[in-house]
PDB file of C-alpha atoms in Angstrom:
ATOM      1  CA  SER A 214     194.125 110.637 173.462  1.00 65.00           C
ATOM      2  CA  MET A 215     196.154 112.557 170.992  1.00 84.00           C
ATOM      3  CA  VAL A 216     197.173 110.463 167.898  1.00 93.00           C
ATOM      4  CA  ARG A 217     200.772 109.638 166.738  1.00 95.00           C
ATOM      5  CA  ARG A 218     201.676 109.372 163.637  1.00 96.00           C
ATOM      6  CA  VAL A 219     205.789 108.554 162.964  1.00 96.00           C
ATOM      7  CA  ILE A 220     207.488 109.774 159.155  1.00 94.00           C
ATOM      8  CA  ILE A 221     210.861 107.690 158.801  1.00 91.00           C
ATOM      9  CA  THR A 222     212.038 110.014 156.287  1.00 88.00           C
ATOM     10  CA  PRO A 223     216.175 110.645 155.682  1.00 84.00           C
ATOM     11  CA  TRP A 224     214.922 114.367 154.855  1.00 82.00           C
ATOM     12  CA  PHE A 225     212.021 116.626 156.089  1.00 88.00           C
ATOM     13  CA  ASP A 226     212.589 120.557 154.898  1.00 89.00           C
ATOM     14  CA  THR A 227     209.806 122.901 154.119  1.00 90.00           C
ATOM     15  CA  ARG A 228     212.930 123.876 151.232  1.00 88.00           C
ATOM     16  CA  ALA A 229     212.277 120.680 149.829  1.00 80.00           C
ATOM     17  CA  THR A 230     210.996 120.136 146.903  1.00 74.00           C
ATOM     18  CA  GLY A 231     211.614 116.726 145.765  1.00 71.00           C
ATOM     19  CA  GLY A 232     208.183 114.110 146.203  1.00 71.00           C
ATOM     20  CA  GLY A 233     209.245 112.553 148.935  1.00 73.00           C
ATOM     21  CA  ALA A 234     210.661 115.081 151.052  1.00 78.00           C
ATOM     22  CA  ARG A 235     208.070 117.710 149.924  1.00 82.00           C
ATOM     23  CA  PHE A 236     205.386 115.153 151.169  1.00 86.00           C
ATOM     24  CA  SER A 237     206.721 114.707 153.816  1.00 89.00           C
ATOM     25  CA  VAL A 238     206.451 117.802 155.107  1.00 91.00           C
ATOM     26  CA  GLU A 239     202.610 118.239 153.826  1.00 91.00           C
ATOM     27  CA  ALA A 240     201.343 114.535 155.698  1.00 92.00           C
ATOM     28  CA  ALA A 241     202.882 116.597 158.666  1.00 95.00           C
ATOM     29  CA  GLN A 242     201.386 119.662 158.747  1.00 95.00           C
ATOM     30  CA  PHE A 243     197.655 118.132 157.247  1.00 95.00           C
ATOM     31  CA  TRP A 244     198.228 115.568 160.462  1.00 96.00           C
ATOM     32  CA  LEU A 245     199.539 118.594 163.207  1.00 97.00           C
ATOM     33  CA  LEU A 246     196.922 120.817 161.878  1.00 95.00           C
ATOM     34  CA  ARG A 247     194.349 118.401 163.182  1.00 95.00           C
ATOM     35  CA  GLY A 248     195.151 117.831 166.504  1.00 96.00           C
ATOM     36  CA  ASP A 249     197.994 114.651 165.770  1.00 96.00           C
ATOM     37  CA  GLU A 250     201.384 114.374 167.050  1.00 97.00           C
ATOM     38  CA  VAL A 251     203.825 113.947 164.784  1.00 97.00           C
ATOM     39  CA  HIS A 252     207.094 111.956 164.920  1.00 97.00           C
ATOM     40  CA  ILE A 253     210.567 111.693 162.396  1.00 95.00           C
ATOM     41  CA  LEU A 254     213.082 109.985 161.970  1.00 95.00           C
ATOM     42  CA  SER A 255     215.210 111.647 160.255  1.00 91.00           C
ATOM     43  CA  SER A 256     218.910 111.338 159.445  1.00 87.00           C
ATOM     44  CA  ASP A 257     221.341 114.930 160.674  1.00 84.00           C
ATOM     45  CA  SER A 258     220.965 116.840 157.499  1.00 79.00           C
ATOM     46  CA  ARG A 259     220.366 120.513 157.386  1.00 82.00           C
ATOM     47  CA  ARG A 260     216.676 121.507 157.332  1.00 86.00           C
ATOM     48  CA  ALA A 261     214.235 124.689 156.984  1.00 89.00           C
ATOM     49  CA  ILE A 262     211.562 124.158 160.098  1.00 92.00           C
ATOM     50  CA  THR A 263     209.708 127.157 159.175  1.00 92.00           C
ATOM     51  CA  GLY A 264     206.339 127.364 159.536  1.00 93.00           C
ATOM     52  CA  PHE A 265     206.669 124.700 161.897  1.00 95.00           C
ATOM     53  CA  GLU A 266     208.237 126.508 165.073  1.00 95.00           C
ATOM     54  CA  PRO A 267     204.771 126.564 167.205  1.00 96.00           C
ATOM     55  CA  PHE A 268     204.186 122.161 166.602  1.00 96.00           C
ATOM     56  CA  LEU A 269     208.337 121.985 167.857  1.00 95.00           C
ATOM     57  CA  SER A 270     208.080 125.103 170.872  1.00 96.00           C
ATOM     58  CA  SER A 271     204.969 122.716 171.828  1.00 96.00           C
ATOM     59  CA  GLY A 272     206.279 119.207 171.566  1.00 95.00           C
ATOM     60  CA  ARG A 273     203.824 117.765 168.902  1.00 97.00           C
ATOM     61  CA  LEU A 274     206.252 117.475 166.261  1.00 97.00           C
ATOM     62  CA  GLN A 275     209.609 115.841 167.786  1.00 96.00           C
ATOM     63  CA  ILE A 276     212.312 115.209 165.176  1.00 95.00           C
ATOM     64  CA  HIS A 277     215.011 112.277 165.598  1.00 95.00           C
ATOM     65  CA  GLN A 278     217.957 112.678 164.040  1.00 94.00           C
ATOM     66  CA  VAL A 279     218.376 107.856 163.616  1.00 93.00           C
ATOM     67  CA  SER A 280     221.146 108.104 160.922  1.00 89.00           C
ATOM     68  CA  LYS A 281     224.204 111.056 159.766  1.00 83.00           C
ATOM     69  CA  ALA A 282     223.168 112.741 156.124  1.00 76.00           C
ATOM     70  CA  ASP A 283     226.804 110.939 154.981  1.00 74.00           C
ATOM     71  CA  ARG A 284     224.629 107.649 154.825  1.00 69.00           C
ATOM     72  CA  MET A 285     222.376 108.604 152.253  1.00 68.00           C
ATOM     73  CA  HIS A 286     223.847 108.200 149.264  1.00 62.00           C
ATOM     74  CA  LEU A 287     223.799 104.248 151.002  1.00 63.00           C
ATOM     75  CA  ALA A 288     220.242 103.442 150.064  1.00 60.00           C
ATOM     76  CA  GLN A 289     219.619  99.330 151.200  1.00 61.00           C
ATOM     77  CA  ALA A 290     222.803  99.577 153.079  1.00 66.00           C
ATOM     78  CA  PHE A 291     221.501  98.148 156.201  1.00 75.00           C
ATOM     79  CA  ASP A 292     222.813  99.579 159.480  1.00 83.00           C
ATOM     80  CA  GLU A 293     223.274  98.570 162.754  1.00 89.00           C
ATOM     81  CA  SER A 294     222.668 101.614 164.362  1.00 91.00           C
ATOM     82  CA  VAL A 295     220.474 102.807 162.568  1.00 92.00           C
ATOM     83  CA  TYR A 296     218.352 100.540 163.877  1.00 94.00           C
ATOM     84  CA  LYS A 297     218.559 101.022 167.404  1.00 96.00           C
ATOM     85  CA  ALA A 298     218.371 104.295 166.983  1.00 96.00           C
ATOM     86  CA  ALA A 299     215.256 103.892 165.587  1.00 96.00           C
ATOM     87  CA  ASN A 300     213.692 100.580 167.956  1.00 96.00           C
ATOM     88  CA  ALA A 301     213.963 102.700 171.243  1.00 96.00           C
ATOM     89  CA  ILE A 302     211.921 105.306 169.523  1.00 96.00           C
ATOM     90  CA  LEU A 303     209.749 103.231 167.798  1.00 96.00           C
ATOM     91  CA  ALA A 304     209.511 101.156 171.299  1.00 94.00           C
ATOM     92  CA  GLY A 305     208.453 103.735 173.647  1.00 88.00           C
ATOM     93  CA  LEU A 306     206.150 105.492 170.831  1.00 93.00           C
ATOM     94  CA  GLU A 307     203.125 103.826 170.612  1.00 90.00           C
ATOM     95  CA  PRO A 308     202.350 104.984 166.984  1.00 94.00           C
ATOM     96  CA  GLU A 309     198.933 104.678 165.374  1.00 94.00           C
ATOM     97  CA  SER A 310     201.443 104.416 161.932  1.00 94.00           C
ATOM     98  CA  ILE A 311     204.181 104.253 160.488  1.00 94.00           C
ATOM     99  CA  HIS A 312     204.859 106.060 157.306  1.00 91.00           C
ATOM    100  CA  ILE A 313     207.784 105.311 154.601  1.00 88.00           C
ATOM    101  CA  HIS A 314     208.394 108.401 152.519  1.00 81.00           C
ATOM    102  CA  ASN A 315     211.921 107.616 151.751  1.00 76.00           C
ATOM    103  CA  PHE A 316     214.746 105.070 153.271  1.00 74.00           C
ATOM    104  CA  HIS A 317     217.910 106.450 152.320  1.00 74.00           C
ATOM    105  CA  GLY A 318     220.240 105.620 154.448  1.00 75.00           C
ATOM    106  CA  LEU A 319     217.567 104.512 157.078  1.00 84.00           C
ATOM    107  CA  ILE A 320     217.079 101.543 156.332  1.00 84.00           C
ATOM    108  CA  GLY A 321     217.658  99.793 159.451  1.00 88.00           C
ATOM    109  CA  ALA A 322     214.679 103.212 160.885  1.00 91.00           C
ATOM    110  CA  VAL A 323     212.898 100.435 158.828  1.00 89.00           C
ATOM    111  CA  CYS A 324     213.790  97.375 160.010  1.00 90.00           C
ATOM    112  CA  ALA A 325     212.893  98.615 162.987  1.00 94.00           C
ATOM    113  CA  ALA A 326     209.183  99.757 161.589  1.00 93.00           C
ATOM    114  CA  VAL A 327     208.524  96.371 161.270  1.00 92.00           C
ATOM    115  CA  ASP A 328     209.224  94.961 164.673  1.00 93.00           C
ATOM    116  CA  ASN A 329     207.366  97.459 165.905  1.00 93.00           C
ATOM    117  CA  GLY A 330     204.642  95.589 164.373  1.00 90.00           C
ATOM    118  CA  ALA A 331     202.409  99.115 164.319  1.00 92.00           C
ATOM    119  CA  PRO A 332     200.459  99.642 160.499  1.00 92.00           C
ATOM    120  CA  THR A 333     203.554 100.370 158.436  1.00 91.00           C
ATOM    121  CA  ILE A 334     202.562 102.419 155.439  1.00 89.00           C
ATOM    122  CA  TYR A 335     205.393 102.713 152.339  1.00 84.00           C
ATOM    123  CA  LEU A 336     205.243 105.389 149.501  1.00 78.00           C
ATOM    124  CA  ALA A 337     207.520 104.661 146.957  1.00 64.00           C
ATOM    125  CA  HIS A 338     208.732 108.683 146.034  1.00 62.00           C
ATOM    126  CA  ASP A 339     211.816 107.527 144.292  1.00 57.00           C
ATOM    127  CA  PHE A 340     212.837 104.852 142.147  1.00 60.00           C
ATOM    128  CA  GLY A 341     214.731 104.387 145.116  1.00 59.00           C
ATOM    129  CA  LEU A 342     213.030 100.262 145.441  1.00 58.00           C
ATOM    130  CA  LEU A 343     215.005  99.736 141.900  1.00 63.00           C
ATOM    131  CA  CYS A 344     217.115 101.673 140.526  1.00 67.00           C
ATOM    132  CA  MET A 345     221.243 102.365 142.454  1.00 62.00           C
ATOM    133  CA  SER A 346     220.931 105.972 141.259  1.00 61.00           C
ATOM    134  CA  TRP A 347     217.443 107.129 142.784  1.00 59.00           C
ATOM    135  CA  CYS A 348     215.907 108.284 139.528  1.00 62.00           C
ATOM    136  CA  LEU A 349     216.486 105.507 136.476  1.00 66.00           C
ATOM    137  CA  TYR A 350     218.508 108.351 134.246  1.00 62.00           C
ATOM    138  CA  ASP A 351     221.726 106.911 133.640  1.00 62.00           C
ATOM    139  CA  GLY A 352     225.325 108.943 133.077  1.00 58.00           C
ATOM    140  CA  THR A 353     224.131 110.720 130.669  1.00 63.00           C
ATOM    141  CA  LEU A 354     221.195 112.752 131.984  1.00 61.00           C
ATOM    142  CA  THR A 355     218.877 109.655 128.962  1.00 69.00           C
ATOM    143  CA  PRO A 356     216.174 108.156 130.851  1.00 70.00           C
ATOM    144  CA  CYS A 357     217.335 104.729 131.190  1.00 72.00           C
ATOM    145  CA  SER A 358     214.858 101.713 129.343  1.00 70.00           C
ATOM    146  CA  GLY A 359     214.622  99.853 132.672  1.00 68.00           C
ATOM    147  CA  PRO A 360     216.268  98.722 135.323  1.00 66.00           C
ATOM    148  CA  GLU A 361     218.048  95.678 134.005  1.00 69.00           C
ATOM    149  CA  PRO A 362     221.188  94.006 135.655  1.00 63.00           C
ATOM    150  CA  SER A 363     223.745  94.694 132.344  1.00 67.00           C
ATOM    151  CA  LYS A 364     222.157  98.536 132.301  1.00 69.00           C
ATOM    152  CA  CYS A 365     222.404  99.648 135.535  1.00 72.00           C
ATOM    153  CA  ARG A 366     225.617  98.054 135.163  1.00 66.00           C
ATOM    154  CA  ALA A 367     227.538 101.316 133.380  1.00 67.00           C
ATOM    155  CA  CYS A 368     225.460 103.016 134.647  1.00 69.00           C
ATOM    156  CA  LEU A 369     226.561 102.742 138.257  1.00 62.00           C
ATOM    157  CA  ARG A 370     230.014 102.441 137.270  1.00 58.00           C
ATOM    158  CA  ARG A 371     229.489 105.986 135.744  1.00 57.00           C
ATOM    159  CA  ASN A 372     227.182 107.000 138.289  1.00 55.00           C
ATOM    160  CA  PHE A 373     229.065 105.837 141.328  1.00 52.00           C
ATOM    161  CA  PRO A 374     233.038 105.008 141.636  1.00 49.00           C
ATOM    162  CA  LEU A 375     232.107 103.409 145.196  1.00 47.00           C
ATOM    163  CA  SER A 376     230.268 100.809 144.120  1.00 46.00           C
ATOM    164  CA  LEU A 377     230.260  97.563 143.868  1.00 47.00           C
ATOM    165  CA  GLY A 378     230.551  97.966 140.706  1.00 44.00           C
ATOM    166  CA  ALA A 379     233.689  99.621 140.407  1.00 44.00           C
ATOM    167  CA  ARG A 380     234.987  98.021 143.141  1.00 47.00           C
ATOM    168  CA  LEU A 381     234.834  94.406 141.597  1.00 51.00           C
ATOM    169  CA  ALA A 382     236.499  95.943 138.572  1.00 52.00           C
ATOM    170  CA  LYS A 383     239.974  96.315 140.204  1.00 53.00           C
ATOM    171  CA  HIS A 384     239.908  93.385 141.315  1.00 48.00           C
TER     172      HIS A 384
END
């Protein structure tokens, strides 16, 4: 029978240049050309799918929106609605593997993947697990020497006006 794979990424776009988004496109293409079925759990961000149209029309590639693009900046925020949407899709798929290439705005989908029980593979293509600004650069685009709390506090306050540090500073 056909192997069914799932990719969790907020950005599935053939124009993408970033690591996780680019890798997701290339992995999907590789598996589809091999004869597998690929399901993308993604946001509703605008996307280009040039070259994937035959796979979409045949149903071998399916893109499932489980999150809103405006939540992607909330990298580690759990969202119950994302969890429920991803869980409902995964429950009917019985995937052979679930690949997490980037989880910005999709931590609920990651939790659903863990609960699904299928082998789950995490690939860190950015610094989202370490750095809330995603790239280990400070507000002046100078490389950061490490995510120590005191360094992050200054960086996040500069880059994210709605960050916890900025909210606490107001009170």
